[in-house]
Amino acid sequence: MTRWSIGELAKASGLTVRTLHHYDEIGLVVASERTPSGHRRYTPDDVRLLYQVRSLRQLGLSLEEVRSALSRSDSLRPLFEAQLASLTAQAQQLEALRSRLTALLDGHTTEFLLSTLEMMAVHESYFTADQLGDLRSRAAAMGPEAVEALKASWLELVRQLRQHMADDVPPSDPRVAEVVRRWDELGARFTGGDPAIQAAARRSWEENKAAIGKQVGWPADDGLVEYVARARAAR
Amino acid sequence: MTRWSIGELAKASGLTVRTLHHYDEIGLVVASERTPSGHRRYTPDDVRLLYQVRSLRQLGLSLEEVRSALSRSDSLRPLFEAQLASLTAQAQQLEALRSRLTALLDGHTTEFLLSTLEMMAVHESYFTADQLGDLRSRAAAMGPEAVEALKASWLELVRQLRQHMADDVPPSDPRVAEVVRRWDELGARFTGGDPAIQAAARRSWEENKAAIGKQVGWPADDGLVEYVARARAAR
DNA sequence: CTTGAACCTCACGCCACGGGAGGTCCTACG
DNA sequence: CGTAGGACCTCCCGTGGCGTGAGGTTCAAG
């Protein structure tokens, strides 16, 4: 049996008959022969070509790329190297995604997954890629529990501030000053002291405090920012 | 500014205007308001939703999956876990591809890349996934140079066999028996002695010896298989 | 000689948008 | 006040890599 029907070839190659039809249509892998009635007969050379195509496809090339790779076989090596680089980048991206997702699943209950994701997305738009890398590596160095602890302390400090504000404690009160000082300290640990990152974080916070508040259950904006500003001014 | 135009939102989110139009068309993220003239106005809630969608998309979900994930938010966790598993599998696949490609680029000159790829593809169809995993891990344990050395020895043995055959040495000759013995030994090292893998390798070899020969420059089938069979029988 | 499986050729459908045509709307400048 | 040009609108066709029929022919086994 030196000729193959389309069905046999499909089974052997793990592709579908439709796919082989498609390759034939676009002239990528054409059956060299036909039976008198029009059935495709694939020769060993056709089969070889098909396997080459399948291999290149598995390396992530488009059909057009496969076609040109096969037509000018001298250019294969740079193409492979480019493809290797692209694959590496893809793998790294996937790995980053994977670790973020793992962290999410570890640290959060279901009902917070969405809002956390959303806040991550919102905040990301305020930072450059470099800055985000910084933040992430710092977070990784601290470990997830430390990050969670930091978040919790931060929320607690905000809660205390809101309490003081509700109790009509004047912003100049030393207790308020102390909370603000610890707040800034936490912020510095988060931002690594980088003024650009601090500025970005502040912008993000100010423009999204309503959304953050919604997420953790605060009432709408009620002057917290002004209260803190007055506290700073009084210092 | 509590409402956003489509252009502002596109810039902020890193998506295109066309994409936002698309999400609107399919009812995934619809601008809650319009100006009297029909321009879209996105409310903060719309923006939140969009960021959720963007996040889930970045995790590799299809738009339909995103839609259903957002409609029944209690099922998020299993979905995330499934997605995590899928991402992990993808990353592993990519990594495997990457290492294969690296090995190819290291070990072969350009003109053999294609035929090597092709032979890999052909042979793979003869083995189950488990068996391939076995083969790969054995190859990895041996290291690439050892694998290349093994291949070279194997080709050399075949060359000797062909030589004997060309010299009309009878298959019962002890020299032939010795070559066949060493051939089987090599094969055992390759297959790990697993009879199922040996059978698959034999099938692959017999059905593809013509193609293999073409690749390494042998003439067409000339009775090598029968010669070896007679040598085995005489043993 | 008859099934039923395998094959053939159209030809439309899918996803997630890209991109252009042709028109309306908004804003800033002269 | 007019106008230029940018942002926006809807409509609609195109893309890649096939999937999935519909409706008809051919092949291999019984």
Coordinates of C-alpha atoms (C1' of nucleotides) in Angstrom, one line a residue:
Chain A
M1 CA 0.0 0.0 0.0
T2 CA 2.0 3.0 -1.2
R3 CA -0.9 5.3 -1.6
W4 CA -3.1 6.6 1.2
S5 CA -6.8 7.6 1.2
I6 CA -7.7 10.8 3.0
G7 CA -9.3 8.9 5.8
E8 CA -6.3 6.8 6.5
L9 CA -4.0 9.8 6.4
A10 CA -6.3 11.7 8.8
K11 CA -6.2 8.9 11.3
A12 CA -2.5 8.4 11.0
S13 CA -1.7 12.1 11.4
G14 CA -4.3 12.9 14.0
L15 CA -5.8 15.7 11.8
T16 CA -9.3 15.8 10.5
V17 CA -10.5 15.1 7.0
R18 CA -11.7 18.6 6.8
T19 CA -8.3 19.9 7.7
L20 CA -6.8 17.9 4.9
H21 CA -9.4 19.2 2.5
H22 CA -8.5 22.7 3.7
Y23 CA -4.8 22.2 3.1
D24 CA -5.7 20.9 -0.4
E25 CA -7.9 23.8 -1.1
I26 CA -5.3 26.4 -0.3
G27 CA -2.6 24.4 -2.1
L28 CA -0.5 23.7 1.0
V29 CA -0.7 19.9 0.9
V30 CA -2.3 18.7 -2.3
A31 CA -2.9 15.1 -3.0
S32 CA -0.7 14.3 -6.0
E33 CA -3.0 11.8 -7.4
R34 CA -6.7 11.1 -7.7
T35 CA -8.6 8.0 -8.5
P36 CA -10.6 8.1 -11.7
S37 CA -13.6 8.9 -9.6
G38 CA -11.9 11.8 -7.9
H39 CA -10.9 10.4 -4.6
R40 CA -7.7 11.8 -3.3
R41 CA -4.6 9.5 -3.2
Y42 CA -1.7 10.7 -1.1
T43 CA 1.8 9.6 -2.1
P44 CA 4.6 9.0 0.3
D45 CA 6.0 12.4 -0.6
D46 CA 2.6 14.0 0.2
V47 CA 2.7 12.3 3.5
R48 CA 6.2 13.5 4.2
L49 CA 5.1 17.0 3.4
L50 CA 2.0 16.7 5.6
Y51 CA 4.1 15.7 8.5
Q52 CA 6.5 18.6 8.0
V53 CA 3.5 20.9 7.9
R54 CA 2.1 19.4 11.0
S55 CA 5.4 19.8 12.8
L56 CA 5.7 23.4 11.9
R57 CA 2.2 24.1 12.9
Q58 CA 2.9 22.5 16.3
L59 CA 5.7 25.0 16.6
G60 CA 3.1 27.7 16.4
L61 CA 3.5 28.9 12.8
S62 CA 0.5 30.1 10.8
L63 CA -0.3 28.2 7.5
E64 CA 1.2 31.1 5.5
E65 CA 4.4 31.0 7.6
V66 CA 4.5 27.2 7.1
R67 CA 4.1 27.7 3.4
S68 CA 6.9 30.2 3.1
A69 CA 9.2 28.3 5.4
L70 CA 8.8 25.2 3.2
S71 CA 9.4 27.2 0.0
R72 CA 12.7 28.8 1.1
S73 CA 14.2 26.2 3.3
D74 CA 17.4 28.2 3.8
S75 CA 15.5 30.7 6.0
L76 CA 14.4 28.0 8.4
R77 CA 17.0 28.6 11.1
P78 CA 16.2 32.3 11.8
L79 CA 12.5 31.5 11.6
F80 CA 13.0 28.8 14.2
E81 CA 15.0 31.1 16.4
A82 CA 12.3 33.8 16.2
Q83 CA 9.7 31.2 17.0
L84 CA 11.7 29.9 19.9
A85 CA 11.9 33.4 21.3
S86 CA 8.2 33.9 20.8
L87 CA 7.5 30.6 22.5
T88 CA 9.7 31.5 25.4
A89 CA 7.9 34.8 25.8
Q90 CA 4.5 33.1 25.7
A91 CA 5.6 30.5 28.3
Q92 CA 6.8 33.3 30.6
Q93 CA 3.5 35.2 30.1
L94 CA 1.6 32.0 30.9
E95 CA 3.7 31.4 33.9
A96 CA 3.1 34.9 35.2
L97 CA -0.6 34.4 34.7
R98 CA -0.4 31.1 36.4
S99 CA 1.3 32.4 39.5
R100 CA -1.1 35.3 39.8
L101 CA -4.0 33.0 39.5
T102 CA -2.5 30.7 42.1
A103 CA -2.0 33.6 44.5
L104 CA -5.5 34.6 44.0
L105 CA -6.9 31.2 44.7
D106 CA -4.8 30.9 47.8
G107 CA -5.5 34.2 49.3
H108 CA -9.1 35.0 48.6
T109 CA -12.5 33.6 49.1
T110 CA -14.6 33.3 46.0
E111 CA -16.7 36.4 46.5
F112 CA -13.6 38.6 46.5
L113 CA -11.9 37.1 43.5
L114 CA -13.7 39.3 41.0
S115 CA -13.3 42.5 42.9
T116 CA -9.7 41.8 43.5
L117 CA -9.1 41.1 39.9
E118 CA -10.9 44.2 39.0
M119 CA -8.9 46.4 41.4
M120 CA -5.7 44.8 40.1
A121 CA -6.7 45.8 36.6
V122 CA -7.7 49.3 37.6
H123 CA -4.5 49.9 39.5
E124 CA -2.4 48.5 36.8
S125 CA -3.5 51.3 34.5
Y126 CA -1.8 53.8 36.8
F127 CA 1.6 52.2 36.9
T128 CA 4.2 51.6 34.2
A129 CA 5.2 48.1 33.4
D130 CA 8.5 48.6 35.2
Q131 CA 6.8 49.9 38.3
L132 CA 4.4 47.0 38.3
G133 CA 7.4 44.6 38.0
D134 CA 8.9 46.4 41.0
L135 CA 5.7 46.0 43.0
R136 CA 5.3 42.4 42.1
S137 CA 8.9 41.4 43.0
R138 CA 8.6 43.2 46.3
A139 CA 5.3 41.4 47.0
A140 CA 6.9 38.1 46.0
A141 CA 9.9 38.8 48.3
M142 CA 7.5 39.6 51.2
G143 CA 5.5 36.4 50.7
P144 CA 1.7 36.3 50.4
E145 CA 0.9 36.2 54.1
A146 CA 3.0 39.4 54.7
V147 CA 1.2 41.1 51.8
E148 CA -2.2 40.1 53.2
A149 CA -1.1 41.3 56.7
L150 CA 0.0 44.6 55.1
K151 CA -3.3 45.0 53.4
A152 CA -5.2 44.2 56.6
S153 CA -3.1 46.8 58.6
W154 CA -3.8 49.3 55.9
L155 CA -7.5 48.8 56.0
E156 CA -7.4 48.9 59.8
L157 CA -5.6 52.3 59.8
V158 CA -8.2 53.7 57.4
R159 CA -10.9 52.4 59.7
Q160 CA -9.3 54.2 62.6
L161 CA -9.1 57.4 60.6
R162 CA -12.7 57.1 59.7
Q163 CA -13.5 56.5 63.3
H164 CA -11.6 59.6 64.4
M165 CA -13.3 61.6 61.7
A166 CA -16.7 60.3 62.8
D167 CA -15.9 61.2 66.4
D168 CA -15.0 64.8 65.3
V169 CA -11.5 64.5 66.5
P170 CA -9.7 67.5 65.0
P171 CA -7.2 66.7 62.3
S172 CA -4.5 68.4 64.3
D173 CA -4.9 65.9 67.2
P174 CA -1.7 64.0 67.8
R175 CA -3.5 60.6 67.7
V176 CA -4.6 61.4 64.1
A177 CA -1.1 62.5 63.3
E178 CA 0.2 59.1 64.5
V179 CA -2.2 57.2 62.4
V180 CA -1.3 59.2 59.3
R181 CA 2.4 58.6 60.1
R182 CA 1.9 54.9 60.3
W183 CA -0.2 55.0 57.2
D184 CA 2.6 56.7 55.2
E185 CA 5.0 54.2 56.7
L186 CA 2.9 51.3 55.3
G187 CA 2.6 53.1 52.0
A188 CA 6.4 53.4 51.9
R189 CA 6.8 49.7 52.5
F190 CA 4.4 49.1 49.7
T191 CA 5.9 51.6 47.2
G192 CA 9.5 50.9 48.2
G193 CA 9.9 54.7 48.8
D194 CA 10.0 55.4 45.1
P195 CA 8.4 58.8 44.7
A196 CA 7.2 58.1 41.2
I197 CA 5.4 54.9 42.4
Q198 CA 4.1 56.9 45.4
A199 CA 2.6 59.5 43.2
A200 CA 1.0 56.9 40.9
A201 CA -0.4 55.1 43.9
R202 CA -1.8 58.3 45.3
R203 CA -3.4 59.2 42.0
S204 CA -4.9 55.7 41.8
W205 CA -6.1 55.9 45.4
E206 CA -7.7 59.3 44.9
E207 CA -9.4 58.6 41.7
N208 CA -10.7 55.2 42.8
K209 CA -11.4 55.6 46.5
A210 CA -15.1 55.4 45.7
A211 CA -14.7 52.1 44.0
I212 CA -12.4 50.8 46.7
G213 CA -14.9 51.9 49.4
K214 CA -17.7 50.2 47.6
Q215 CA -15.6 47.0 47.6
V216 CA -14.8 46.9 51.3
G217 CA -18.0 48.4 52.4
W218 CA -17.4 52.1 53.2
P219 CA -20.0 54.7 52.6
A220 CA -19.4 57.1 49.7
D221 CA -16.7 59.8 49.8
D222 CA -17.2 61.8 52.9
G223 CA -14.1 64.0 53.1
L224 CA -11.5 61.5 54.3
V225 CA -9.0 62.9 51.8
E226 CA -9.5 66.4 53.1
Y227 CA -9.3 65.2 56.6
V228 CA -5.9 63.6 56.0
A229 CA -4.7 66.6 54.1
R230 CA -5.5 68.9 57.0
A231 CA -3.7 66.4 59.3
R232 CA -0.6 66.6 57.2
A233 CA -0.8 70.4 57.1
A234 CA -1.0 70.6 60.8
R235 CA 2.1 68.5 61.3
Chain B
M1 CA -16.1 63.6 35.2
T2 CA -18.2 60.6 36.2
R3 CA -19.0 59.5 32.7
W4 CA -16.5 58.2 30.1
S5 CA -16.5 58.5 26.4
I6 CA -15.7 55.3 24.4
G7 CA -12.3 56.8 23.4
E8 CA -11.3 57.7 26.9
L9 CA -12.2 54.2 28.1
A10 CA -10.4 52.6 25.3
K11 CA -7.2 54.5 26.2
A12 CA -7.6 53.8 29.9
S13 CA -8.3 50.1 29.4
G14 CA -5.8 49.4 26.6
L15 CA -8.6 48.0 24.4
T16 CA -9.6 49.3 21.1
V17 CA -12.7 51.3 20.3
R18 CA -13.8 48.5 18.0
T19 CA -13.5 46.0 20.8
L20 CA -15.8 48.1 23.0
H21 CA -18.2 48.4 20.1
H22 CA -18.1 44.6 19.9
Y23 CA -18.7 44.1 23.6
D24 CA -21.6 46.5 23.3
E25 CA -23.0 44.7 20.2
I26 CA -23.0 41.3 21.9
G27 CA -24.4 42.8 25.1
L28 CA -21.4 41.9 27.3
V29 CA -20.4 45.5 28.3
V30 CA -23.1 47.9 27.2
A31 CA -22.8 51.6 27.8
S32 CA -25.6 52.4 30.3
E33 CA -26.1 55.8 28.9
R34 CA -26.1 57.7 25.6
T35 CA -25.9 61.4 24.8
P36 CA -28.9 62.7 22.9
S37 CA -26.9 62.3 19.7
G38 CA -26.2 58.7 20.4
H39 CA -22.6 58.8 21.7
R40 CA -21.9 56.2 24.3
R41 CA -21.4 57.3 27.9
Y42 CA -19.9 54.7 30.2
T43 CA -20.8 54.9 33.9
P44 CA -18.4 53.9 36.7
D45 CA -20.3 50.6 37.0
D46 CA -19.8 50.0 33.3
V47 CA -16.1 50.7 33.8
R48 CA -15.9 48.2 36.7
L49 CA -17.6 45.6 34.5
L50 CA -15.2 46.2 31.7
Y51 CA -12.2 45.7 33.9
Q52 CA -13.7 42.5 35.2
V53 CA -14.2 41.4 31.7
R54 CA -10.7 42.4 30.7
S55 CA -9.2 40.5 33.7
L56 CA -11.1 37.3 32.9
R57 CA -10.1 37.6 29.2
Q58 CA -6.5 37.8 30.3
L59 CA -7.0 34.6 32.1
G60 CA -7.8 33.0 28.8
L61 CA -11.6 32.8 29.0
S62 CA -13.7 33.2 25.9
L63 CA -16.3 35.9 25.8
E64 CA -19.0 33.4 26.4
E65 CA -17.2 32.0 29.3
V66 CA -16.7 35.5 30.7
R67 CA -20.4 36.2 30.3
S68 CA -21.5 33.1 32.2
A69 CA -18.8 33.5 34.8
L70 CA -20.1 37.0 35.5
S71 CA -23.7 35.9 35.6
R72 CA -23.3 33.1 38.1
S73 CA -20.5 34.4 40.3
D74 CA -20.6 31.5 42.8
S75 CA -19.1 29.2 40.2
L76 CA -16.0 31.3 39.8
R77 CA -13.6 29.3 41.9
P78 CA -14.0 25.9 40.0
L79 CA -13.8 27.9 36.8
F80 CA -10.6 29.5 37.9
E81 CA -9.1 26.2 39.0
A82 CA -10.0 24.6 35.7
Q83 CA -8.4 27.6 34.0
L84 CA -5.3 27.3 36.1
A85 CA -5.0 23.7 35.2
S86 CA -5.4 24.5 31.6
L87 CA -2.8 27.3 31.8
T88 CA -0.4 24.9 33.5
A89 CA -0.9 22.4 30.8
Q90 CA -0.4 25.0 28.1
A91 CA 2.8 26.2 29.8
Q92 CA 4.1 22.7 30.0
Q93 CA 3.4 22.1 26.4
L94 CA 5.1 25.3 25.4
E95 CA 8.0 24.4 27.6
A96 CA 8.3 20.9 25.9
L97 CA 8.1 22.6 22.5
R98 CA 10.7 25.0 23.5
S99 CA 13.2 22.4 24.7
R100 CA 12.7 20.3 21.6
L101 CA 13.3 23.3 19.5
T102 CA 16.3 24.3 21.4
A103 CA 17.7 20.8 21.1
L104 CA 17.0 20.9 17.4
L105 CA 18.8 24.2 16.9
D106 CA 21.7 22.9 19.0
G107 CA 22.2 19.6 17.4
H108 CA 21.4 19.9 13.7
T109 CA 22.4 22.0 10.8
T110 CA 19.7 23.8 9.0
E111 CA 19.2 21.3 6.2
F112 CA 18.3 18.5 8.6
L113 CA 15.9 20.5 10.7
L114 CA 13.0 19.7 8.5
S115 CA 13.6 16.0 8.0
T116 CA 14.3 15.6 11.7
L117 CA 11.1 17.3 12.6
E118 CA 9.3 15.1 10.1
M119 CA 10.7 11.9 11.4
M120 CA 9.9 12.9 14.9
A121 CA 6.3 13.5 13.8
V122 CA 6.1 10.2 11.9
H123 CA 7.4 8.1 14.8
E124 CA 5.2 9.8 17.3
S125 CA 2.2 8.5 15.6
Y126 CA 3.3 5.0 16.4
F127 CA 3.6 5.5 20.2
T128 CA 1.0 6.3 22.8
A129 CA 1.4 9.4 24.8
D130 CA 2.7 7.4 27.8
Q131 CA 5.3 5.6 25.7
L132 CA 6.5 8.9 24.3
G133 CA 6.8 10.3 27.7
D134 CA 8.9 7.3 28.6
L135 CA 11.1 7.7 25.6
R136 CA 11.6 11.4 26.3
S137 CA 12.5 11.0 29.9
R138 CA 15.0 8.3 29.0
A139 CA 16.4 10.5 26.4
A140 CA 16.6 13.4 28.8
A141 CA 18.3 11.2 31.4
M142 CA 20.9 10.2 28.8
G143 CA 21.6 13.7 27.8
P144 CA 21.6 15.0 24.2
E145 CA 25.2 13.9 23.3
A146 CA 24.5 10.3 24.4
V147 CA 21.3 10.3 22.3
E148 CA 23.2 11.6 19.3
A149 CA 25.9 9.0 19.9
L150 CA 23.3 6.3 20.1
K151 CA 21.7 7.4 16.8
A152 CA 25.1 7.4 15.2
S153 CA 25.9 3.9 16.4
W154 CA 22.6 2.7 15.2
L155 CA 23.1 4.1 11.7
E156 CA 26.6 2.6 11.7
L157 CA 25.2 -0.8 12.5
V158 CA 22.7 -0.5 9.8
R159 CA 25.5 0.5 7.4
Q160 CA 27.5 -2.6 8.4
L161 CA 24.4 -4.8 7.8
R162 CA 23.9 -3.3 4.4
Q163 CA 27.6 -3.9 3.7
H164 CA 27.4 -7.6 4.6
M165 CA 24.3 -7.9 2.5
A166 CA 26.0 -6.3 -0.4
D167 CA 29.0 -8.6 0.0
D168 CA 26.7 -11.6 -0.1
V169 CA 27.6 -12.7 3.4
P170 CA 25.0 -15.3 4.3
P171 CA 22.6 -14.3 7.1
S172 CA 23.7 -17.3 9.1
D173 CA 27.3 -15.9 9.3
P174 CA 28.3 -15.2 12.9
R175 CA 29.5 -11.7 12.0
V176 CA 26.0 -10.9 10.9
A177 CA 24.6 -12.4 14.1
E178 CA 26.9 -10.2 16.1
V179 CA 25.8 -7.1 14.4
V180 CA 22.1 -8.0 14.8
R181 CA 22.8 -8.7 18.5
R182 CA 24.3 -5.3 19.0
W183 CA 21.5 -3.8 17.0
D184 CA 18.9 -5.3 19.3
E185 CA 21.0 -4.2 22.3
L186 CA 20.9 -0.7 21.1
G187 CA 17.2 -1.0 20.5
A188 CA 16.7 -2.2 24.0
R189 CA 18.5 0.8 25.4
F190 CA 16.3 3.0 23.3
T191 CA 13.1 1.2 24.2
G192 CA 14.0 0.5 27.8
G193 CA 13.2 -3.1 27.2
D194 CA 9.5 -2.5 27.2
P195 CA 8.0 -5.1 24.7
A196 CA 5.1 -2.8 23.8
I197 CA 7.5 0.0 22.9
Q198 CA 9.7 -2.4 21.0
A199 CA 6.7 -3.6 19.0
A200 CA 5.7 0.0 18.2
A201 CA 9.2 0.9 17.2
R202 CA 9.4 -2.2 15.0
R203 CA 6.2 -1.3 13.3
S204 CA 7.3 2.3 12.8
W205 CA 10.6 1.1 11.4
E206 CA 9.1 -1.3 9.0
E207 CA 6.5 0.9 7.7
N208 CA 8.8 3.9 7.4
K209 CA 12.1 2.4 6.4
A210 CA 11.7 3.8 2.9
A211 CA 11.3 7.4 4.2
I212 CA 14.1 6.9 6.7
G213 CA 16.4 5.6 4.0
K214 CA 15.5 8.5 1.8
Q215 CA 16.5 10.9 4.6
V216 CA 19.9 9.4 5.3
G217 CA 20.7 8.4 1.8
W218 CA 20.0 4.7 1.4
P219 CA 18.6 3.3 -1.8
A220 CA 15.1 2.0 -1.7
D221 CA 14.0 -1.1 0.1
D222 CA 16.2 -4.0 -0.9
G223 CA 15.5 -6.8 1.4
L224 CA 17.2 -5.6 4.6
V225 CA 14.3 -6.6 6.7
E226 CA 14.2 -10.1 5.3
Y227 CA 18.0 -10.4 5.6
V228 CA 17.7 -9.5 9.3
A229 CA 14.8 -11.9 9.8
R230 CA 16.8 -14.8 8.3
A231 CA 19.7 -13.9 10.6
R232 CA 17.5 -14.0 13.6
A233 CA 16.0 -17.3 12.4
A234 CA 19.5 -18.9 12.0
R235 CA 20.4 -18.0 15.5
Chain C
dC1 C1' -26.8 -6.7 -5.7
dT2 C1' -27.3 -4.3 -1.9
dT3 C1' -26.0 -1.9 2.1
dG4 C1' -23.4 1.2 4.7
dA5 C1' -19.1 3.5 5.2
dA6 C1' -16.1 6.6 3.0
dC7 C1' -15.6 10.0 -0.2
dC8 C1' -16.7 14.1 -3.1
dT9 C1' -18.0 19.3 -3.8
dC10 C1' -20.3 23.4 -2.4
dA11 C1' -21.3 26.5 1.0
dC12 C1' -22.5 28.7 5.2
dG13 C1' -21.0 29.3 10.3
dC14 C1' -17.8 30.4 14.1
dC15 C1' -14.8 33.7 17.1
dA16 C1' -13.0 38.1 18.3
dC17 C1' -12.4 41.4 16.4
dG18 C1' -9.8 44.7 12.1
dG19 C1' -10.7 48.2 9.1
dG20 C1' -13.1 51.0 5.8
dA21 C1' -17.1 53.7 4.0
dG22 C1' -20.1 57.3 4.7
dG23 C1' -22.1 60.2 7.7
dT24 C1' -22.9 63.1 12.2
dC25 C1' -21.2 65.5 16.2
dC26 C1' -18.2 68.2 19.2
dT27 C1' -14.7 71.6 20.2
dA28 C1' -11.2 74.9 19.4
dC29 C1' -9.5 78.4 16.7
dG30 C1' -9.6 82.3 13.6
Chain D
dC1 C1' -20.0 82.9 13.4
dG2 C1' -18.0 79.7 10.4
dT3 C1' -15.1 76.1 9.7
dA4 C1' -11.6 72.5 10.2
dG5 C1' -10.5 68.3 12.1
dG6 C1' -10.9 65.0 15.3
dA7 C1' -14.0 61.8 17.8
dC8 C1' -18.0 59.4 17.3
dC9 C1' -21.9 56.8 15.0
dT10 C1' -23.8 52.6 12.1
dC11 C1' -23.3 49.3 8.6
dC12 C1' -20.9 45.8 6.6
dC13 C1' -17.2 43.0 4.6
dG14 C1' -12.8 40.4 5.7
dT15 C1' -9.6 37.4 8.4
dG16 C1' -7.7 32.3 9.9
dG17 C1' -8.4 27.8 10.5
dC18 C1' -11.1 25.2 10.2
dG19 C1' -16.4 22.8 11.9
dT20 C1' -20.5 21.2 10.2
dG21 C1' -23.9 20.2 7.5
dA22 C1' -26.4 19.1 2.6
dG23 C1' -26.8 16.5 -1.1
dG24 C1' -24.7 13.4 -4.1
dT25 C1' -21.1 9.5 -5.7
dT26 C1' -18.1 5.6 -5.0
dC27 C1' -16.1 1.7 -2.7
dA28 C1' -15.7 -2.8 -0.1
dA29 C1' -17.9 -6.4 2.2
dG30 C1' -21.4 -9.7 2.5

